[in-house]
Amino acid sequence: MAVGILLVGGFGTRLLPLTKNTPKPMLTIAGLPVTEHQLAMARNAGITTVVLATSYLSELFIPYFGDGAQWGMKLLYAVEKEPLGTGGAIANAAELLDADEPVVVFNGDVLSSHNLSLQIRQHQENNADVTLHLTSVEDARSYGCVPTDSDGRVVAFLEKMESPVTNTINAGCYVFNPQVISKISRNTVISVEREIFPELISNKARLFGFVDNSYWLDIGTPKALLKGSSDLVSGVADSSALAMADVVLHTNQKLIMSRAVVDESAVIDLGSSIGAGAVVGARAHISGSIIESGARIGADSIVRDSFVTSGSEIAEKSKILASFVTKDEILPIPA
Ligand code: GTP
């Protein structure tokens, strides 16, 4: 069996101001934190022990996820006082795990339906040092691109570039042989993408690509965050976390979580989600938006393509288009 490390310690600067008080993986998509959807995916592949590698706003994870028993999992927490980078975070988190099982490392900002069980099996069959999930995108310019040879061996790990040599990119889910992790320097800031993978390749380590083009999305930008949520609501993407959660109503247009009070005359559509205990007033129209738990939307308001954070209030008759709404400010989402 394999164990997991979830990288959830980044600053999430591209999602400011949402990430001022909430770490990116704790932001709500389709009624639940991003991390909850990812843990469900790990569990489906038989991974029940996961270390959350936290740093920025680390204190916000434990009150929600606790020891993981509610999800039938064992969750552990590794806290970096200062972020150690993705490589340093993996080394730090692995200290909480037994040393002899494959370790699956997940970037904490990815929604993916790829076949993780098969990725782990191929890793074992290849006797690999690391097996990386790779996916194909139309435009690879904003991703690290990863060419492989005819045996599936990774031949290079290339940073973002104007003319990528392949459209196969790093999808942010790696199966590691634990001995490879044990060689990463402890308490050192180091990047798995920029330092560890290129070094392993130049040392002829056994790095394999696992190409799977199922649904995949990096939710690290404002538009992608909203898209990820509406994809989960509409069924373009699926998450078994929703089956275990307190969902009151789920159609392909809307998702309404427990204790939300939605006026009968309100219209909720285009993959919107209404978080637990949120209130939506009469004749409000919410389209393609995420309303987090406890937010209040006044009567006759229009909210479109927007993210309304926990506890925020929108006055009656407001018109909120493509914006982030927090308790302090309303900011247009950059184009
Ligand atoms: P941006 O600032 O918007 O780029 O977001 P980010 O800080 O999350 O960085 P990025 O998207 O590159 O990170 C990929 C994943 O690694 C995310 O899930 C981050 O939470 C995580 N991550 C990045 N740096 C660290 C770190 O130093 N420590 C830990 N524990 N996780 C990290």
mmCIF file of C-alpha atoms and ligand atoms in Angstrom:
data_model
loop_
_atom_site.group_PDB
_atom_site.id
_atom_site.type_symbol
_atom_site.label_atom_id
_atom_site.label_comp_id
_atom_site.label_asym_id
_atom_site.label_seq_id
_atom_site.Cartn_x
_atom_site.Cartn_y
_atom_site.Cartn_z
ATOM 1 C CA MET A 1 0.000 0.000 0.000
ATOM 2 C CA ALA A 2 1.078 3.614 -0.446
ATOM 3 C CA VAL A 3 1.015 6.608 1.872
ATOM 4 C CA GLY A 4 0.527 10.266 0.922
ATOM 5 C CA ILE A 5 1.961 13.738 1.376
ATOM 6 C CA LEU A 6 -0.222 16.696 0.452
ATOM 7 C CA LEU A 7 1.681 19.935 -0.212
ATOM 8 C CA VAL A 8 -0.480 22.675 1.252
ATOM 9 C CA GLY A 9 2.026 25.233 2.560
ATOM 10 C CA GLY A 10 2.303 27.741 -0.311
ATOM 11 C CA PHE A 11 1.278 31.398 -0.100
ATOM 12 C CA GLY A 12 -1.207 31.213 -2.982
ATOM 13 C CA THR A 13 -0.297 34.735 -4.096
ATOM 14 C CA ARG A 14 -2.159 34.457 -7.392
ATOM 15 C CA LEU A 15 -5.407 34.140 -5.447
ATOM 16 C CA LEU A 16 -5.007 37.200 -3.249
ATOM 17 C CA PRO A 17 -7.017 38.592 -1.507
ATOM 18 C CA LEU A 18 -8.825 35.247 -0.996
ATOM 19 C CA THR A 19 -5.642 33.773 0.450
ATOM 20 C CA LYS A 20 -5.000 36.627 2.897
ATOM 21 C CA ASN A 21 -6.729 34.717 5.702
ATOM 22 C CA THR A 22 -7.330 31.312 4.150
ATOM 23 C CA PRO A 23 -4.653 29.058 2.656
ATOM 24 C CA LYS A 24 -5.433 28.170 -0.978
ATOM 25 C CA PRO A 25 -6.159 24.483 -0.213
ATOM 26 C CA MET A 26 -8.786 25.521 2.373
ATOM 27 C CA LEU A 27 -10.711 27.670 -0.131
ATOM 28 C CA THR A 28 -14.104 26.224 -0.958
ATOM 29 C CA ILE A 29 -14.859 24.640 -4.295
ATOM 30 C CA ALA A 30 -18.203 22.910 -4.776
ATOM 31 C CA GLY A 31 -19.076 23.378 -1.119
ATOM 32 C CA LEU A 32 -15.919 21.820 0.376
ATOM 33 C CA PRO A 33 -12.252 22.779 0.828
ATOM 34 C CA VAL A 34 -10.017 21.881 -2.129
ATOM 35 C CA THR A 35 -8.086 19.575 0.234
ATOM 36 C CA GLU A 36 -11.222 17.568 1.057
ATOM 37 C CA HIS A 37 -11.750 16.762 -2.626
ATOM 38 C CA GLN A 38 -8.093 15.718 -2.905
ATOM 39 C CA LEU A 39 -8.183 13.509 0.176
ATOM 40 C CA ALA A 40 -11.192 11.683 -1.275
ATOM 41 C CA MET A 41 -9.201 11.026 -4.424
ATOM 42 C CA ALA A 42 -6.299 9.633 -2.393
ATOM 43 C CA ARG A 43 -8.647 7.413 -0.385
ATOM 44 C CA ASN A 44 -10.192 6.023 -3.574
ATOM 45 C CA ALA A 45 -6.733 4.773 -4.515
ATOM 46 C CA GLY A 46 -6.419 3.039 -1.128
ATOM 47 C CA ILE A 47 -4.245 5.709 0.514
ATOM 48 C CA THR A 48 -5.497 6.185 4.054
ATOM 49 C CA THR A 49 -2.445 7.742 5.751
ATOM 50 C CA VAL A 50 -1.636 11.266 4.575
ATOM 51 C CA VAL A 51 0.680 13.944 5.957
ATOM 52 C CA LEU A 52 -0.460 17.501 5.328
ATOM 53 C CA ALA A 53 2.739 19.492 4.698
ATOM 54 C CA THR A 54 1.682 22.895 5.999
ATOM 55 C CA SER A 55 3.360 26.229 6.533
ATOM 56 C CA TYR A 56 1.452 29.413 5.614
ATOM 57 C CA LEU A 57 -1.634 29.633 7.898
ATOM 58 C CA SER A 58 -0.931 26.078 9.044
ATOM 59 C CA GLU A 59 -3.219 26.480 12.052
ATOM 60 C CA LEU A 60 -6.317 26.487 9.846
ATOM 61 C CA PHE A 61 -6.105 22.834 8.759
ATOM 62 C CA ILE A 62 -6.311 20.924 12.062
ATOM 63 C CA PRO A 63 -9.641 22.377 13.305
ATOM 64 C CA TYR A 64 -11.319 21.224 10.091
ATOM 65 C CA PHE A 65 -9.616 17.903 9.326
ATOM 66 C CA GLY A 66 -8.496 16.764 12.801
ATOM 67 C CA ASP A 67 -7.128 13.215 12.831
ATOM 68 C CA GLY A 68 -9.061 12.336 9.658
ATOM 69 C CA ALA A 69 -11.226 9.673 11.339
ATOM 70 C CA GLN A 70 -14.382 11.314 9.954
ATOM 71 C CA TRP A 71 -13.138 10.384 6.479
ATOM 72 C CA GLY A 72 -11.816 6.971 7.481
ATOM 73 C CA MET A 73 -8.254 8.267 7.168
ATOM 74 C CA LYS A 74 -5.242 8.896 9.371
ATOM 75 C CA LEU A 75 -4.076 12.485 8.911
ATOM 76 C CA LEU A 76 -0.788 13.802 10.272
ATOM 77 C CA TYR A 77 0.546 17.353 10.168
ATOM 78 C CA ALA A 78 4.070 18.522 9.397
ATOM 79 C CA VAL A 79 4.546 22.233 9.975
ATOM 80 C CA GLU A 80 7.382 24.243 8.392
ATOM 81 C CA LYS A 81 8.136 27.389 10.380
ATOM 82 C CA GLU A 82 9.284 29.004 7.138
ATOM 83 C CA PRO A 83 8.173 27.420 3.870
ATOM 84 C CA LEU A 84 10.837 24.909 2.784
ATOM 85 C CA GLY A 85 9.839 24.841 -0.882
ATOM 86 C CA THR A 86 8.181 21.788 -2.407
ATOM 87 C CA GLY A 87 11.259 19.535 -2.014
ATOM 88 C CA GLY A 88 12.057 20.589 1.552
ATOM 89 C CA ALA A 89 8.380 20.120 2.437
ATOM 90 C CA ILE A 90 8.397 16.535 1.127
ATOM 91 C CA ALA A 91 11.537 15.685 3.138
ATOM 92 C CA ASN A 92 10.104 17.259 6.279
ATOM 93 C CA ALA A 93 6.710 15.525 5.970
ATOM 94 C CA ALA A 94 8.254 12.114 5.220
ATOM 95 C CA GLU A 95 9.784 12.063 8.697
ATOM 96 C CA LEU A 96 6.293 11.268 10.000
ATOM 97 C CA LEU A 97 5.912 8.213 7.721
ATOM 98 C CA ASP A 98 7.233 4.640 7.779
ATOM 99 C CA ALA A 99 10.105 4.357 5.381
ATOM 100 C CA ASP A 100 9.215 1.350 3.261
ATOM 101 C CA GLU A 101 6.046 2.178 1.313
ATOM 102 C CA PRO A 102 5.736 4.204 -1.904
ATOM 103 C CA VAL A 103 4.956 7.832 -1.074
ATOM 104 C CA VAL A 104 2.434 9.660 -3.246
ATOM 105 C CA VAL A 105 3.012 13.418 -3.238
ATOM 106 C CA PHE A 106 0.150 15.688 -4.288
ATOM 107 C CA ASN A 107 0.327 19.375 -5.115
ATOM 108 C CA GLY A 108 -2.428 20.827 -2.976
ATOM 109 C CA ASP A 109 -4.032 22.840 -5.742
ATOM 110 C CA VAL A 110 -4.922 20.238 -8.346
ATOM 111 C CA LEU A 111 -8.208 18.601 -9.264
ATOM 112 C CA SER A 112 -7.545 15.362 -11.078
ATOM 113 C CA SER A 113 -9.489 12.263 -12.086
ATOM 114 C CA HIS A 114 -6.430 10.344 -13.266
ATOM 115 C CA ASN A 115 -6.046 6.686 -12.398
ATOM 116 C CA LEU A 116 -3.826 6.941 -9.327
ATOM 117 C CA SER A 117 -4.021 3.207 -8.563
ATOM 118 C CA LEU A 118 -2.589 2.500 -12.005
ATOM 119 C CA GLN A 119 0.104 5.149 -11.557
ATOM 120 C CA ILE A 120 1.211 3.415 -8.330
ATOM 121 C CA ARG A 121 1.104 -0.023 -9.993
ATOM 122 C CA GLN A 122 3.215 1.159 -12.942
ATOM 123 C CA HIS A 123 5.671 2.730 -10.519
ATOM 124 C CA GLN A 124 6.116 -0.647 -8.836
ATOM 125 C CA GLU A 125 6.301 -2.618 -12.100
ATOM 126 C CA ASN A 126 8.985 -0.259 -13.422
ATOM 127 C CA ASN A 127 10.884 -0.402 -10.151
ATOM 128 C CA ALA A 128 10.987 3.382 -10.541
ATOM 129 C CA ASP A 129 12.578 5.992 -8.336
ATOM 130 C CA VAL A 130 9.796 8.460 -9.144
ATOM 131 C CA THR A 131 6.703 8.189 -11.367
ATOM 132 C CA LEU A 132 5.173 11.503 -12.370
ATOM 133 C CA HIS A 133 1.613 12.000 -13.534
ATOM 134 C CA LEU A 134 1.846 13.821 -16.865
ATOM 135 C CA THR A 135 -1.054 15.320 -18.763
ATOM 136 C CA SER A 136 -1.385 16.923 -22.183
ATOM 137 C CA VAL A 137 -2.491 20.538 -22.515
ATOM 138 C CA GLU A 138 -3.160 22.627 -25.615
ATOM 139 C CA ASP A 139 -0.833 25.422 -24.576
ATOM 140 C CA ALA A 140 2.088 24.236 -22.437
ATOM 141 C CA ARG A 141 3.788 27.645 -22.159
ATOM 142 C CA SER A 142 2.764 28.282 -18.566
ATOM 143 C CA TYR A 143 3.713 24.817 -17.267
ATOM 144 C CA GLY A 144 6.834 22.750 -16.650
ATOM 145 C CA CYS A 145 7.030 20.429 -19.663
ATOM 146 C CA VAL A 146 8.259 16.861 -19.365
ATOM 147 C CA PRO A 147 9.419 14.944 -22.461
ATOM 148 C CA THR A 148 9.689 11.143 -22.193
ATOM 149 C CA ASP A 149 11.331 8.447 -24.373
ATOM 150 C CA SER A 150 9.582 5.452 -25.965
ATOM 151 C CA ASP A 151 9.847 3.476 -22.700
ATOM 152 C CA GLY A 152 8.137 6.272 -20.788
ATOM 153 C CA ARG A 153 11.349 7.409 -19.090
ATOM 154 C CA VAL A 154 11.551 11.101 -18.337
ATOM 155 C CA VAL A 155 14.391 12.644 -20.369
ATOM 156 C CA ALA A 156 14.156 16.249 -19.171
ATOM 157 C CA PHE A 157 12.277 18.464 -16.773
ATOM 158 C CA LEU A 158 11.954 21.834 -18.416
ATOM 159 C CA GLU A 159 10.824 25.099 -16.880
ATOM 160 C CA LYS A 160 8.086 27.258 -18.414
ATOM 161 C CA MET A 161 9.174 28.442 -21.870
ATOM 162 C CA GLU A 162 7.879 30.263 -24.955
ATOM 163 C CA SER A 163 8.274 27.258 -27.295
ATOM 164 C CA PRO A 164 7.708 24.072 -25.280
ATOM 165 C CA VAL A 165 9.225 20.914 -26.826
ATOM 166 C CA THR A 166 6.149 18.860 -25.900
ATOM 167 C CA ASN A 167 2.639 19.573 -24.656
ATOM 168 C CA THR A 168 3.013 16.900 -21.962
ATOM 169 C CA ILE A 169 3.286 18.680 -18.641
ATOM 170 C CA ASN A 170 3.935 17.936 -15.008
ATOM 171 C CA ALA A 171 0.490 17.398 -13.443
ATOM 172 C CA GLY A 172 1.727 17.662 -9.847
ATOM 173 C CA CYS A 173 1.220 14.119 -8.501
ATOM 174 C CA TYR A 174 4.327 11.971 -7.953
ATOM 175 C CA VAL A 175 4.917 8.467 -6.633
ATOM 176 C CA PHE A 176 8.289 8.366 -4.871
ATOM 177 C CA ASN A 177 10.419 5.464 -3.793
ATOM 178 C CA PRO A 178 10.898 6.452 -0.104
ATOM 179 C CA GLN A 179 14.673 5.981 -0.381
ATOM 180 C CA VAL A 180 14.788 8.848 -2.870
ATOM 181 C CA ILE A 181 13.075 11.117 -0.348
ATOM 182 C CA SER A 182 15.475 10.085 2.414
ATOM 183 C CA LYS A 183 18.339 11.569 0.356
ATOM 184 C CA ILE A 184 16.796 15.075 0.215
ATOM 185 C CA SER A 185 18.564 17.491 2.578
ATOM 186 C CA ARG A 186 16.587 18.224 5.721
ATOM 187 C CA ASN A 187 15.653 21.747 6.808
ATOM 188 C CA THR A 188 16.809 23.237 3.529
ATOM 189 C CA VAL A 189 14.716 25.278 1.120
ATOM 190 C CA ILE A 190 14.630 23.239 -2.065
ATOM 191 C CA SER A 191 12.268 22.888 -5.015
ATOM 192 C CA VAL A 192 11.264 19.467 -6.272
ATOM 193 C CA GLU A 193 10.518 20.845 -9.752
ATOM 194 C CA ARG A 194 13.511 23.124 -10.221
ATOM 195 C CA GLU A 195 16.189 21.211 -8.307
ATOM 196 C CA ILE A 196 15.381 17.623 -7.321
ATOM 197 C CA PHE A 197 13.863 16.342 -10.582
ATOM 198 C CA PRO A 198 16.540 17.875 -12.869
ATOM 199 C CA GLU A 199 19.256 16.501 -10.572
ATOM 200 C CA LEU A 200 17.715 13.013 -10.524
ATOM 201 C CA ILE A 201 17.562 13.063 -14.327
ATOM 202 C CA SER A 202 21.200 14.098 -14.672
ATOM 203 C CA ASN A 203 22.127 11.286 -12.229
ATOM 204 C CA LYS A 204 20.274 8.795 -14.503
ATOM 205 C CA ALA A 205 17.732 7.949 -11.811
ATOM 206 C CA ARG A 206 14.680 5.909 -12.898
ATOM 207 C CA LEU A 207 12.102 8.653 -13.474
ATOM 208 C CA PHE A 208 9.013 7.557 -15.385
ATOM 209 C CA GLY A 209 6.065 9.488 -16.766
ATOM 210 C CA PHE A 210 2.520 8.192 -16.304
ATOM 211 C CA VAL A 211 0.493 9.880 -19.019
ATOM 212 C CA ASP A 212 -3.217 10.100 -18.226
ATOM 213 C CA ASN A 213 -5.347 12.746 -19.904
ATOM 214 C CA SER A 214 -8.434 12.453 -17.684
ATOM 215 C CA TYR A 215 -9.950 15.615 -16.214
ATOM 216 C CA TRP A 216 -7.170 17.745 -14.720
ATOM 217 C CA LEU A 217 -7.096 21.334 -13.527
ATOM 218 C CA ASP A 218 -4.628 23.457 -11.572
ATOM 219 C CA ILE A 219 -6.946 25.669 -9.525
ATOM 220 C CA GLY A 220 -4.201 28.176 -8.651
ATOM 221 C CA THR A 221 -5.612 31.118 -10.640
ATOM 222 C CA PRO A 222 -8.909 32.970 -10.087
ATOM 223 C CA LYS A 223 -10.593 31.768 -13.272
ATOM 224 C CA ALA A 224 -9.445 28.182 -12.735
ATOM 225 C CA LEU A 225 -10.721 28.187 -9.155
ATOM 226 C CA LEU A 226 -14.213 29.144 -10.334
ATOM 227 C CA LYS A 227 -14.033 26.699 -13.220
ATOM 228 C CA GLY A 228 -12.964 23.829 -10.938
ATOM 229 C CA SER A 229 -15.932 24.462 -8.707
ATOM 230 C CA SER A 230 -18.502 24.691 -11.499
ATOM 231 C CA ASP A 231 -17.006 21.599 -13.180
ATOM 232 C CA LEU A 232 -17.567 19.648 -9.969
ATOM 233 C CA VAL A 233 -21.123 20.950 -9.627
ATOM 234 C CA SER A 234 -22.055 20.292 -13.259
ATOM 235 C CA GLY A 235 -20.448 16.847 -13.283
ATOM 236 C CA VAL A 236 -17.704 17.666 -15.829
ATOM 237 C CA ALA A 237 -15.372 16.664 -12.980
ATOM 238 C CA ASP A 238 -16.289 14.310 -10.182
ATOM 239 C CA SER A 239 -15.387 14.110 -6.531
ATOM 240 C CA SER A 240 -16.396 11.348 -4.183
ATOM 241 C CA ALA A 241 -16.016 13.820 -1.301
ATOM 242 C CA LEU A 242 -19.469 15.160 -2.184
ATOM 243 C CA ALA A 243 -21.043 11.739 -1.626
ATOM 244 C CA MET A 244 -19.810 11.778 1.996
ATOM 245 C CA ALA A 245 -20.659 15.435 2.684
ATOM 246 C CA ASP A 246 -23.778 17.094 4.024
ATOM 247 C CA VAL A 247 -25.277 18.120 0.682
ATOM 248 C CA VAL A 248 -28.911 19.292 0.621
ATOM 249 C CA LEU A 249 -29.392 19.627 -3.127
ATOM 250 C CA HIS A 250 -27.145 18.834 -6.086
ATOM 251 C CA THR A 251 -28.173 19.271 -9.711
ATOM 252 C CA ASN A 252 -25.939 20.016 -12.690
ATOM 253 C CA GLN A 253 -26.734 23.718 -12.160
ATOM 254 C CA LYS A 254 -26.316 24.094 -8.415
ATOM 255 C CA LEU A 255 -25.037 22.640 -5.185
ATOM 256 C CA ILE A 256 -26.524 23.625 -1.841
ATOM 257 C CA MET A 257 -24.869 22.569 1.409
ATOM 258 C CA SER A 258 -26.473 21.894 4.785
ATOM 259 C CA ARG A 259 -28.146 24.674 6.765
ATOM 260 C CA ALA A 260 -28.028 27.093 3.808
ATOM 261 C CA VAL A 261 -31.184 29.193 3.629
ATOM 262 C CA VAL A 262 -32.051 29.914 0.015
ATOM 263 C CA ASP A 263 -35.227 31.851 -0.686
ATOM 264 C CA GLU A 264 -37.637 29.984 -2.976
ATOM 265 C CA SER A 265 -37.623 32.833 -5.481
ATOM 266 C CA ALA A 266 -33.809 32.955 -5.804
ATOM 267 C CA VAL A 267 -32.204 31.505 -8.943
ATOM 268 C CA ILE A 268 -28.946 29.569 -8.565
ATOM 269 C CA ASP A 269 -27.381 28.328 -11.793
ATOM 270 C CA LEU A 270 -24.366 27.724 -14.042
ATOM 271 C CA GLY A 271 -22.580 25.504 -11.543
ATOM 272 C CA SER A 272 -22.897 27.760 -8.497
ATOM 273 C CA SER A 273 -22.415 26.421 -5.007
ATOM 274 C CA ILE A 274 -23.920 27.725 -1.782
ATOM 275 C CA GLY A 275 -21.869 26.859 1.311
ATOM 276 C CA ALA A 276 -23.109 25.535 4.628
ATOM 277 C CA GLY A 277 -25.223 28.057 6.525
ATOM 278 C CA ALA A 278 -25.103 30.707 3.779
ATOM 279 C CA VAL A 279 -28.196 32.853 3.226
ATOM 280 C CA VAL A 280 -29.561 33.863 -0.190
ATOM 281 C CA GLY A 281 -32.345 36.439 -0.226
ATOM 282 C CA ALA A 282 -35.494 36.717 -2.333
ATOM 283 C CA ARG A 283 -35.106 37.064 -6.126
ATOM 284 C CA ALA A 284 -31.299 36.994 -5.919
ATOM 285 C CA HIS A 285 -29.649 35.485 -8.998
ATOM 286 C CA ILE A 286 -26.363 33.625 -8.513
ATOM 287 C CA SER A 287 -24.575 32.307 -11.615
ATOM 288 C CA GLY A 288 -21.241 30.526 -11.987
ATOM 289 C CA SER A 289 -20.216 31.584 -8.477
ATOM 290 C CA ILE A 290 -18.902 30.198 -5.217
ATOM 291 C CA ILE A 291 -20.653 31.364 -2.056
ATOM 292 C CA GLU A 292 -18.720 30.172 0.977
ATOM 293 C CA SER A 293 -20.206 29.067 4.283
ATOM 294 C CA GLY A 294 -22.052 31.695 6.281
ATOM 295 C CA ALA A 295 -21.986 34.367 3.548
ATOM 296 C CA ARG A 296 -25.172 36.426 3.077
ATOM 297 C CA ILE A 297 -26.521 37.569 -0.274
ATOM 298 C CA GLY A 298 -29.153 40.299 -0.058
ATOM 299 C CA ALA A 299 -32.510 40.200 -1.856
ATOM 300 C CA ASP A 300 -32.609 41.227 -5.536
ATOM 301 C CA SER A 301 -28.822 40.942 -5.895
ATOM 302 C CA ILE A 302 -27.039 39.583 -8.935
ATOM 303 C CA VAL A 303 -23.801 37.654 -8.363
ATOM 304 C CA ARG A 304 -22.075 36.327 -11.465
ATOM 305 C CA ASP A 305 -18.704 34.566 -11.942
ATOM 306 C CA SER A 306 -17.637 35.616 -8.461
ATOM 307 C CA PHE A 307 -16.240 34.195 -5.219
ATOM 308 C CA VAL A 308 -17.872 35.376 -1.980
ATOM 309 C CA THR A 309 -15.808 34.392 1.076
ATOM 310 C CA SER A 310 -17.028 33.010 4.364
ATOM 311 C CA GLY A 311 -18.944 35.486 6.450
ATOM 312 C CA SER A 312 -19.076 38.245 3.784
ATOM 313 C CA GLU A 313 -22.299 40.178 3.267
ATOM 314 C CA ILE A 314 -23.676 41.515 0.002
ATOM 315 C CA ALA A 315 -26.265 44.248 0.366
ATOM 316 C CA GLU A 316 -29.698 44.094 -1.279
ATOM 317 C CA LYS A 317 -29.875 44.996 -4.977
ATOM 318 C CA SER A 318 -26.114 44.711 -5.471
ATOM 319 C CA LYS A 319 -24.633 43.715 -8.801
ATOM 320 C CA ILE A 320 -21.388 41.750 -8.391
ATOM 321 C CA LEU A 321 -19.751 40.661 -11.639
ATOM 322 C CA ALA A 322 -16.483 38.671 -11.912
ATOM 323 C CA SER A 323 -15.249 39.773 -8.497
ATOM 324 C CA PHE A 324 -13.743 38.523 -5.276
ATOM 325 C CA VAL A 325 -15.825 39.566 -2.288
ATOM 326 C CA THR A 326 -14.233 39.396 1.164
ATOM 327 C CA LYS A 327 -15.359 40.923 4.456
ATOM 328 C CA ASP A 328 -13.199 43.981 3.696
ATOM 329 C CA GLU A 329 -13.283 44.529 -0.046
ATOM 330 C CA ILE A 330 -14.746 43.796 -3.452
ATOM 331 C CA LEU A 331 -12.104 43.422 -6.154
ATOM 332 C CA PRO A 332 -12.571 42.679 -9.837
ATOM 333 C CA ILE A 333 -10.958 39.398 -10.908
ATOM 334 C CA PRO A 334 -8.046 40.219 -13.237
ATOM 335 C CA ALA A 335 -8.789 39.373 -16.886
HETATM 336 P P1 GTP B 1 1.270 30.981 -5.899
HETATM 337 O O1 GTP B 1 1.951 31.832 -4.853
HETATM 338 O O2 GTP B 1 0.000 31.595 -6.385
HETATM 339 O O3 GTP B 1 2.174 30.534 -7.008
HETATM 340 O O4 GTP B 1 0.776 29.622 -5.177
HETATM 341 P P2 GTP B 1 1.572 28.593 -4.231
HETATM 342 O O5 GTP B 1 2.244 29.309 -3.133
HETATM 343 O O6 GTP B 1 0.569 27.572 -3.782
HETATM 344 O O7 GTP B 1 2.674 27.943 -5.163
HETATM 345 P P3 GTP B 1 2.528 26.755 -6.203
HETATM 346 O O8 GTP B 1 1.201 26.803 -6.867
HETATM 347 O O9 GTP B 1 3.711 26.740 -7.056
HETATM 348 O O10 GTP B 1 2.614 25.484 -5.251
HETATM 349 C C1 GTP B 1 2.231 24.191 -5.645
HETATM 350 C C2 GTP B 1 1.790 23.429 -4.408
HETATM 351 O O11 GTP B 1 2.873 23.285 -3.505
HETATM 352 C C3 GTP B 1 0.682 24.138 -3.654
HETATM 353 O O12 GTP B 1 -0.229 23.174 -3.218
HETATM 354 C C4 GTP B 1 1.401 24.795 -2.487
HETATM 355 O O13 GTP B 1 0.582 24.866 -1.322
HETATM 356 C C5 GTP B 1 2.559 23.858 -2.245
HETATM 357 N N1 GTP B 1 3.767 24.549 -1.769
HETATM 358 C C6 GTP B 1 4.488 25.480 -2.437
HETATM 359 N N2 GTP B 1 5.541 25.879 -1.702
HETATM 360 C C7 GTP B 1 5.490 25.159 -0.539
HETATM 361 C C8 GTP B 1 6.307 25.114 0.644
HETATM 362 O O14 GTP B 1 7.313 25.820 0.776
HETATM 363 N N3 GTP B 1 5.921 24.263 1.632
HETATM 364 C C9 GTP B 1 4.812 23.463 1.529
HETATM 365 N N4 GTP B 1 4.500 22.667 2.555
HETATM 366 N N5 GTP B 1 4.014 23.491 0.437
HETATM 367 C C10 GTP B 1 4.357 24.313 -0.582
#
